[in-house]
mmCIF file of C-alpha atoms in Angstrom:
data_model
loop_
_atom_site.group_PDB
_atom_site.id
_atom_site.type_symbol
_atom_site.label_atom_id
_atom_site.label_comp_id
_atom_site.label_asym_id
_atom_site.label_seq_id
_atom_site.Cartn_x
_atom_site.Cartn_y
_atom_site.Cartn_z
ATOM 1 C CA UNK A 1 149.439 77.299 52.716
ATOM 2 C CA UNK A 2 146.684 79.856 53.032
ATOM 3 C CA UNK A 3 144.397 79.887 56.054
ATOM 4 C CA UNK A 4 141.547 78.895 53.732
ATOM 5 C CA UNK A 5 143.441 75.739 52.717
ATOM 6 C CA UNK A 6 142.955 74.304 56.196
ATOM 7 C CA UNK A 7 139.215 74.828 55.834
ATOM 8 C CA UNK A 8 139.368 72.967 52.495
ATOM 9 C CA UNK A 9 141.149 70.003 54.073
ATOM 10 C CA UNK A 10 138.714 69.817 56.994
ATOM 11 C CA UNK A 11 135.764 69.980 54.587
ATOM 12 C CA UNK A 12 137.209 67.188 52.425
ATOM 13 C CA UNK A 13 137.367 64.988 55.509
ATOM 14 C CA UNK A 14 133.638 65.458 56.070
ATOM 15 C CA UNK A 15 132.605 65.095 52.405
ATOM 16 C CA UNK A 16 132.027 62.017 50.274
ATOM 17 C CA UNK A 17 132.810 63.722 46.970
ATOM 18 C CA UNK A 18 134.554 66.728 45.441
ATOM 19 C CA UNK A 19 131.157 68.027 44.372
ATOM 20 C CA UNK A 20 129.813 67.909 47.925
ATOM 21 C CA UNK A 21 132.954 69.611 49.282
ATOM 22 C CA UNK A 22 132.802 72.324 46.614
ATOM 23 C CA UNK A 23 129.186 73.088 47.468
ATOM 24 C CA UNK A 24 130.001 73.334 51.189
ATOM 25 C CA UNK A 25 132.876 75.718 50.414
ATOM 26 C CA UNK A 26 130.888 77.760 47.866
ATOM 27 C CA UNK A 27 133.520 76.984 45.216
ATOM 28 C CA UNK A 28 133.312 75.494 41.747
ATOM 29 C CA UNK A 29 134.467 71.895 41.424
ATOM 30 C CA UNK A 30 137.362 72.756 39.029
ATOM 31 C CA UNK A 31 138.585 75.522 41.347
ATOM 32 C CA UNK A 32 138.555 73.183 44.355
ATOM 33 C CA UNK A 33 140.299 70.400 42.429
ATOM 34 C CA UNK A 34 143.019 72.808 41.294
ATOM 35 C CA UNK A 35 143.573 74.075 44.837
ATOM 36 C CA UNK A 36 143.811 70.538 46.258
ATOM 37 C CA UNK A 37 146.428 69.697 43.643
ATOM 38 C CA UNK A 38 148.431 72.804 44.613
ATOM 39 C CA UNK A 39 148.349 71.774 48.281
ATOM 40 C CA UNK A 40 149.515 68.265 47.346
ATOM 41 C CA UNK A 41 152.440 69.685 45.369
ATOM 42 C CA UNK A 42 153.349 72.039 48.201
ATOM 43 C CA UNK A 43 153.526 69.189 50.740
ATOM 44 C CA UNK A 44 154.680 66.575 48.192
ATOM 45 C CA UNK A 45 151.931 64.209 49.278
ATOM 46 C CA UNK A 46 148.625 62.797 48.071
ATOM 47 C CA UNK A 47 145.676 64.093 50.114
ATOM 48 C CA UNK A 48 142.688 62.319 48.522
ATOM 49 C CA UNK A 49 142.025 59.250 46.427
ATOM 50 C CA UNK A 50 139.010 58.711 44.216
ATOM 51 C CA UNK A 51 136.993 55.500 44.207
ATOM 52 C CA UNK A 52 133.634 54.374 42.913
ATOM 53 C CA UNK A 53 131.855 56.033 45.853
ATOM 54 C CA UNK A 54 133.639 59.400 45.607
ATOM 55 C CA UNK A 55 136.746 60.402 47.581
ATOM 56 C CA UNK A 56 138.596 59.211 50.678
ATOM 57 C CA UNK A 57 141.482 60.804 52.548
ATOM 58 C CA UNK A 58 144.913 59.215 52.425
ATOM 59 C CA UNK A 59 146.831 58.692 55.698
ATOM 60 C CA UNK A 60 148.686 61.946 54.968
ATOM 61 C CA UNK A 61 145.345 63.608 54.279
ATOM 62 C CA UNK A 62 143.975 62.416 57.621
ATOM 63 C CA UNK A 63 147.086 63.782 59.332
ATOM 64 C CA UNK A 64 146.563 67.221 57.778
ATOM 65 C CA UNK A 65 142.844 67.078 58.559
ATOM 66 C CA UNK A 66 143.584 66.466 62.245
ATOM 67 C CA UNK A 67 145.691 69.620 62.379
ATOM 68 C CA UNK A 68 143.185 71.482 60.210
ATOM 69 C CA UNK A 69 140.438 70.983 62.792
ATOM 70 C CA UNK A 70 142.588 72.489 65.531
ATOM 71 C CA UNK A 71 143.888 75.351 63.394
ATOM 72 C CA UNK A 72 140.451 76.326 62.135
ATOM 73 C CA UNK A 73 139.259 76.678 65.720
ATOM 74 C CA UNK A 74 142.215 78.993 66.383
ATOM 75 C CA UNK A 75 141.648 80.979 63.172
ATOM 76 C CA UNK A 76 138.011 81.483 64.137
ATOM 77 C CA UNK A 77 138.975 82.698 67.614
ATOM 78 C CA UNK A 78 141.635 85.194 66.497
ATOM 79 C CA UNK A 79 139.358 88.021 65.197
ATOM 80 C CA UNK A 80 137.261 88.045 68.360
ATOM 81 C CA UNK A 81 140.322 87.909 70.566
ATOM 82 C CA UNK A 82 141.996 90.799 68.726
ATOM 83 C CA UNK A 83 138.805 92.847 68.930
ATOM 84 C CA UNK A 84 138.708 92.335 72.705
ATOM 85 C CA UNK A 85 142.340 93.416 72.974
ATOM 86 C CA UNK A 86 141.608 96.572 70.954
ATOM 87 C CA UNK A 87 138.734 97.376 73.322
ATOM 88 C CA UNK A 88 140.837 96.581 76.388
ATOM 89 C CA UNK A 89 138.596 93.758 77.569
ATOM 90 C CA UNK A 90 141.282 91.076 77.154
ATOM 91 C CA UNK A 91 145.040 90.857 77.622
ATOM 92 C CA UNK A 92 147.547 90.759 80.460
ATOM 93 C CA UNK A 93 148.264 93.683 82.772
ATOM 94 C CA UNK A 94 151.507 93.859 84.778
ATOM 95 C CA UNK A 95 150.857 95.178 88.287
ATOM 96 C CA UNK A 96 153.473 96.000 90.922
ATOM 97 C CA UNK A 97 152.389 96.012 94.577
ATOM 98 C CA UNK A 98 153.958 95.972 98.046
ATOM 99 C CA UNK A 99 153.565 92.601 99.735
ATOM 100 C CA UNK A 100 150.913 93.786 102.212
ATOM 101 C CA UNK A 101 148.806 95.408 99.472
ATOM 102 C CA UNK A 102 149.073 92.304 97.323
ATOM 103 C CA UNK A 103 147.932 90.172 100.220
ATOM 104 C CA UNK A 104 145.198 92.261 101.834
ATOM 105 C CA UNK A 105 143.836 94.735 99.240
ATOM 106 C CA UNK A 106 144.528 93.643 95.668
ATOM 107 C CA UNK A 107 142.587 90.323 95.573
ATOM 108 C CA UNK A 108 139.226 91.991 96.304
ATOM 109 C CA UNK A 109 139.993 94.755 93.807
ATOM 110 C CA UNK A 110 140.813 92.297 91.017
ATOM 111 C CA UNK A 111 137.768 90.175 91.823
ATOM 112 C CA UNK A 112 135.494 93.171 91.203
ATOM 113 C CA UNK A 113 137.389 94.116 88.043
ATOM 114 C CA UNK A 114 137.130 90.588 86.630
ATOM 115 C CA UNK A 115 133.339 90.730 86.904
ATOM 116 C CA UNK A 116 133.345 93.369 84.147
ATOM 117 C CA UNK A 117 136.447 92.218 82.235
ATOM 118 C CA UNK A 118 136.298 88.433 82.410
ATOM 119 C CA UNK A 119 138.956 87.831 79.725
ATOM 120 C CA UNK A 120 141.601 90.002 81.371
ATOM 121 C CA UNK A 121 144.603 88.449 83.114
ATOM 122 C CA UNK A 122 147.257 89.803 85.443
ATOM 123 C CA UNK A 123 150.908 89.370 86.255
ATOM 124 C CA UNK A 124 151.193 90.539 89.867
ATOM 125 C CA UNK A 125 154.711 91.261 91.114
ATOM 126 C CA UNK A 126 155.363 92.055 94.783
ATOM 127 C CA UNK A 127 158.264 94.335 95.670
ATOM 128 C CA UNK A 128 159.150 97.378 97.755
ATOM 129 C CA UNK A 129 157.334 100.592 96.845
ATOM 130 C CA UNK A 130 160.573 102.317 95.845
ATOM 131 C CA UNK A 131 161.252 99.543 93.314
ATOM 132 C CA UNK A 132 157.728 99.718 91.859
ATOM 133 C CA UNK A 133 158.162 103.343 90.821
ATOM 134 C CA UNK A 134 161.423 102.541 89.032
ATOM 135 C CA UNK A 135 159.940 99.534 87.195
ATOM 136 C CA UNK A 136 157.031 101.623 85.908
ATOM 137 C CA UNK A 137 159.373 104.364 84.711
ATOM 138 C CA UNK A 138 161.429 101.692 82.911
ATOM 139 C CA UNK A 139 158.294 100.291 81.236
ATOM 140 C CA UNK A 140 158.600 96.934 83.021
ATOM 141 C CA UNK A 141 155.269 97.383 84.834
ATOM 142 C CA UNK A 142 151.993 98.838 83.552
ATOM 143 C CA UNK A 143 150.560 100.135 86.828
ATOM 144 C CA UNK A 144 151.443 99.979 90.500
ATOM 145 C CA UNK A 145 150.363 100.702 94.040
ATOM 146 C CA UNK A 146 152.898 102.285 96.394
ATOM 147 C CA UNK A 147 152.919 103.177 100.074
ATOM 148 C CA UNK A 148 154.640 106.242 101.448
ATOM 149 C CA UNK A 149 156.026 109.327 99.733
ATOM 150 C CA UNK A 150 157.913 107.538 96.973
ATOM 151 C CA UNK A 151 159.389 110.065 94.494
ATOM 152 C CA UNK A 152 158.213 109.172 90.973
ATOM 153 C CA UNK A 153 157.997 111.009 87.654
ATOM 154 C CA UNK A 154 154.865 109.132 86.548
ATOM 155 C CA UNK A 155 151.228 109.941 87.303
ATOM 156 C CA UNK A 156 150.325 109.459 90.978
ATOM 157 C CA UNK A 157 146.872 109.374 92.601
ATOM 158 C CA UNK A 158 146.120 109.251 96.328
ATOM 159 C CA UNK A 159 143.741 106.362 97.067
ATOM 160 C CA UNK A 160 143.876 106.044 100.853
ATOM 161 C CA UNK A 161 146.001 105.839 103.975
ATOM 162 C CA UNK A 162 147.037 103.395 106.685
ATOM 163 C CA UNK A 163 147.564 104.044 110.375
ATOM 164 C CA UNK A 164 150.597 102.952 112.384
ATOM 165 C CA UNK A 165 149.931 100.535 115.271
ATOM 166 C CA UNK A 166 152.030 99.297 118.173
ATOM 167 C CA UNK A 167 151.444 95.601 118.862
ATOM 168 C CA UNK A 168 152.594 93.656 121.927
ATOM 169 C CA UNK A 169 151.655 90.448 123.745
ATOM 170 C CA UNK A 170 151.085 92.213 127.091
ATOM 171 C CA UNK A 171 149.471 95.425 128.269
ATOM 172 C CA UNK A 172 151.785 98.413 127.853
ATOM 173 C CA UNK A 173 152.028 102.182 127.663
ATOM 174 C CA UNK A 174 153.710 104.038 124.808
ATOM 175 C CA UNK A 175 156.394 105.370 127.159
ATOM 176 C CA UNK A 176 157.432 101.763 127.897
ATOM 177 C CA UNK A 177 158.665 101.145 124.336
ATOM 178 C CA UNK A 178 162.334 102.211 124.672
ATOM 179 C CA UNK A 179 162.779 99.581 127.406
ATOM 180 C CA UNK A 180 161.057 96.778 125.468
ATOM 181 C CA UNK A 181 162.616 94.649 122.708
ATOM 182 C CA UNK A 182 161.427 95.698 119.242
ATOM 183 C CA UNK A 183 160.884 93.146 116.476
ATOM 184 C CA UNK A 184 161.336 94.934 113.167
ATOM 185 C CA UNK A 185 160.650 93.547 109.701
ATOM 186 C CA UNK A 186 161.777 94.650 106.252
ATOM 187 C CA UNK A 187 160.046 97.860 105.145
ATOM 188 C CA UNK A 188 160.466 100.269 102.276
ATOM 189 C CA UNK A 189 162.912 103.094 103.130
ATOM 190 C CA UNK A 190 160.150 105.706 102.790
ATOM 191 C CA UNK A 191 157.943 103.813 105.243
ATOM 192 C CA UNK A 192 160.849 103.376 107.622
ATOM 193 C CA UNK A 193 161.464 107.134 107.448
ATOM 194 C CA UNK A 194 157.944 107.772 108.787
ATOM 195 C CA UNK A 195 158.573 105.419 111.714
ATOM 196 C CA UNK A 196 162.007 106.911 112.429
ATOM 197 C CA UNK A 197 160.616 110.462 112.419
ATOM 198 C CA UNK A 198 157.847 109.485 114.830
ATOM 199 C CA UNK A 199 160.253 107.688 117.158
ATOM 200 C CA UNK A 200 162.707 110.593 117.269
ATOM 201 C CA UNK A 201 159.832 112.959 118.077
ATOM 202 C CA UNK A 202 158.523 110.773 120.904
ATOM 203 C CA UNK A 203 161.641 109.290 122.524
ATOM 204 C CA UNK A 204 165.136 110.428 123.432
ATOM 205 C CA UNK A 205 166.804 107.039 123.037
ATOM 206 C CA UNK A 206 166.924 104.747 119.982
ATOM 207 C CA UNK A 207 164.706 101.646 119.927
ATOM 208 C CA UNK A 208 165.934 98.454 121.561
ATOM 209 C CA UNK A 209 165.902 96.197 118.491
ATOM 210 C CA UNK A 210 165.874 92.561 119.559
ATOM 211 C CA UNK A 211 165.038 90.880 116.237
ATOM 212 C CA UNK A 212 165.149 91.748 112.536
ATOM 213 C CA UNK A 213 162.978 89.601 110.243
ATOM 214 C CA UNK A 214 161.897 89.739 106.605
ATOM 215 C CA UNK A 215 158.102 89.568 106.818
ATOM 216 C CA UNK A 216 155.260 91.038 108.854
ATOM 217 C CA UNK A 217 153.774 87.586 109.442
ATOM 218 C CA UNK A 218 157.011 86.420 111.048
ATOM 219 C CA UNK A 219 157.087 89.544 113.190
ATOM 220 C CA UNK A 220 153.505 88.917 114.365
ATOM 221 C CA UNK A 221 154.217 85.302 115.326
ATOM 222 C CA UNK A 222 157.274 86.350 117.337
ATOM 223 C CA UNK A 223 155.153 88.951 119.132
ATOM 224 C CA UNK A 224 152.532 86.309 119.949
ATOM 225 C CA UNK A 225 155.303 84.225 121.513
ATOM 226 C CA UNK A 226 156.311 87.088 123.801
ATOM 227 C CA UNK A 227 159.605 87.995 122.121
ATOM 228 C CA UNK A 228 158.907 91.709 121.784
ATOM 229 C CA UNK A 229 156.642 94.318 120.195
ATOM 230 C CA UNK A 230 156.243 95.421 116.591
ATOM 231 C CA UNK A 231 155.072 98.380 114.518
ATOM 232 C CA UNK A 232 152.567 97.753 111.715
ATOM 233 C CA UNK A 233 150.955 100.075 109.190
ATOM 234 C CA UNK A 234 148.187 97.578 108.439
ATOM 235 C CA UNK A 235 145.831 96.145 111.035
ATOM 236 C CA UNK A 236 145.217 93.210 108.675
ATOM 237 C CA UNK A 237 148.293 91.521 110.134
ATOM 238 C CA UNK A 238 146.681 91.117 113.561
ATOM 239 C CA UNK A 239 142.963 91.853 113.084
ATOM 240 C CA UNK A 240 141.909 88.281 113.914
ATOM 241 C CA UNK A 241 144.531 87.679 116.622
ATOM 242 C CA UNK A 242 142.831 88.083 120.002
ATOM 243 C CA UNK A 243 145.830 87.513 122.285
ATOM 244 C CA UNK A 244 147.586 90.773 121.329
ATOM 245 C CA UNK A 245 147.426 94.267 122.808
ATOM 246 C CA UNK A 246 147.217 97.045 120.241
ATOM 247 C CA UNK A 247 147.652 100.808 120.482
ATOM 248 C CA UNK A 248 147.588 103.382 117.662
ATOM 249 C CA UNK A 249 150.865 105.271 117.357
ATOM 250 C CA UNK A 250 150.201 108.964 118.092
ATOM 251 C CA UNK A 251 152.483 111.954 117.663
ATOM 252 C CA UNK A 252 153.059 114.645 120.302
ATOM 253 C CA UNK A 253 149.875 116.424 119.227
ATOM 254 C CA UNK A 254 147.869 113.231 119.714
ATOM 255 C CA UNK A 255 147.343 112.728 115.979
ATOM 256 C CA UNK A 256 147.612 109.285 114.351
ATOM 257 C CA UNK A 257 150.772 108.479 112.412
ATOM 258 C CA UNK A 258 149.682 107.588 108.870
ATOM 259 C CA UNK A 259 151.140 106.409 105.583
ATOM 260 C CA UNK A 260 149.548 107.406 102.264
ATOM 261 C CA UNK A 261 148.757 104.891 99.510
ATOM 262 C CA UNK A 262 149.066 105.893 95.842
ATOM 263 C CA UNK A 263 148.131 104.422 92.461
ATOM 264 C CA UNK A 264 150.789 105.157 89.818
ATOM 265 C CA UNK A 265 151.238 104.686 86.060
ATOM 266 C CA UNK A 266 152.918 106.196 82.998
ATOM 267 C CA UNK A 267 150.630 108.404 80.897
ATOM 268 C CA UNK A 268 152.845 108.105 77.810
ATOM 269 C CA UNK A 269 152.472 104.324 77.451
ATOM 270 C CA UNK A 270 148.701 103.915 77.281
ATOM 271 C CA UNK A 271 146.547 101.242 75.656
ATOM 272 C CA UNK A 272 142.886 100.276 76.045
ATOM 273 C CA UNK A 273 143.559 97.501 78.578
ATOM 274 C CA UNK A 274 145.601 99.786 80.803
ATOM 275 C CA UNK A 275 143.125 102.659 80.426
ATOM 276 C CA UNK A 276 140.199 100.453 81.464
ATOM 277 C CA UNK A 277 141.993 99.383 84.643
ATOM 278 C CA UNK A 278 143.016 102.954 85.456
ATOM 279 C CA UNK A 279 139.437 104.170 84.995
ATOM 280 C CA UNK A 280 138.201 101.351 87.239
ATOM 281 C CA UNK A 281 140.639 102.154 90.064
ATOM 282 C CA UNK A 282 140.040 105.906 89.909
ATOM 283 C CA UNK A 283 136.265 105.451 89.759
ATOM 284 C CA UNK A 284 136.457 103.197 92.818
ATOM 285 C CA UNK A 285 138.526 105.880 94.562
ATOM 286 C CA UNK A 286 135.872 108.532 93.815
ATOM 287 C CA UNK A 287 133.085 106.263 95.048
ATOM 288 C CA UNK A 288 135.074 105.445 98.190
#
């Protein structure tokens, strides 16, 4: 069946005669009658019956008319939907983010983006920064945000930095750390390298690791319960927790220890949807 056949069937349902249906469809009566007969042969059914008052749909005709109403709505939506996809105002974007970025930074970013591109949707995948770069290079992600100096062959833009903090449940000095139990949580190797370099510069002995956990939230709760101290690159983990003591991690020169944040994507695999999001992120970076 042609797409127009579904419009014919829906019109027949709402018409009392072939003449009325033909007028609504801007067709001649013989042309409409011939097309209805072709549809009936194609489905091997009878769609309409004639009576003294005009035409009525058969049960099979009513069945087709029910589907016709739904399909015609879809057919009418398709051109507009495709036009939005061509312009990049609709479609799904695959975004890779580290867990902390997905939790603390991405929601506000997407909320602002959705105000301009209301029909866009997102598949957000959280993973380590080193994995995000690989997924983008493999074409399994469209764009990503990474933390630390992750080596990638795709386009990379600096969008900000995060400072390293030492967090403990009691007052402390930085020189106390080697004697205190450290609670460490899973971090990307490139982030861990920054911490290791800082520690080796500041202390002669390795850290006293008391606990290894998977998530920063778990680490924070263990710190609150007095089990040790932790190192965080985002103050969002403890910003609203009043019972903790916090110090910025400083190097020997007294400078903060920081981790850079980058926005990455493949230039070769570009479409309008992806380009719109890239322009939005980079414009936001320029505006600060």
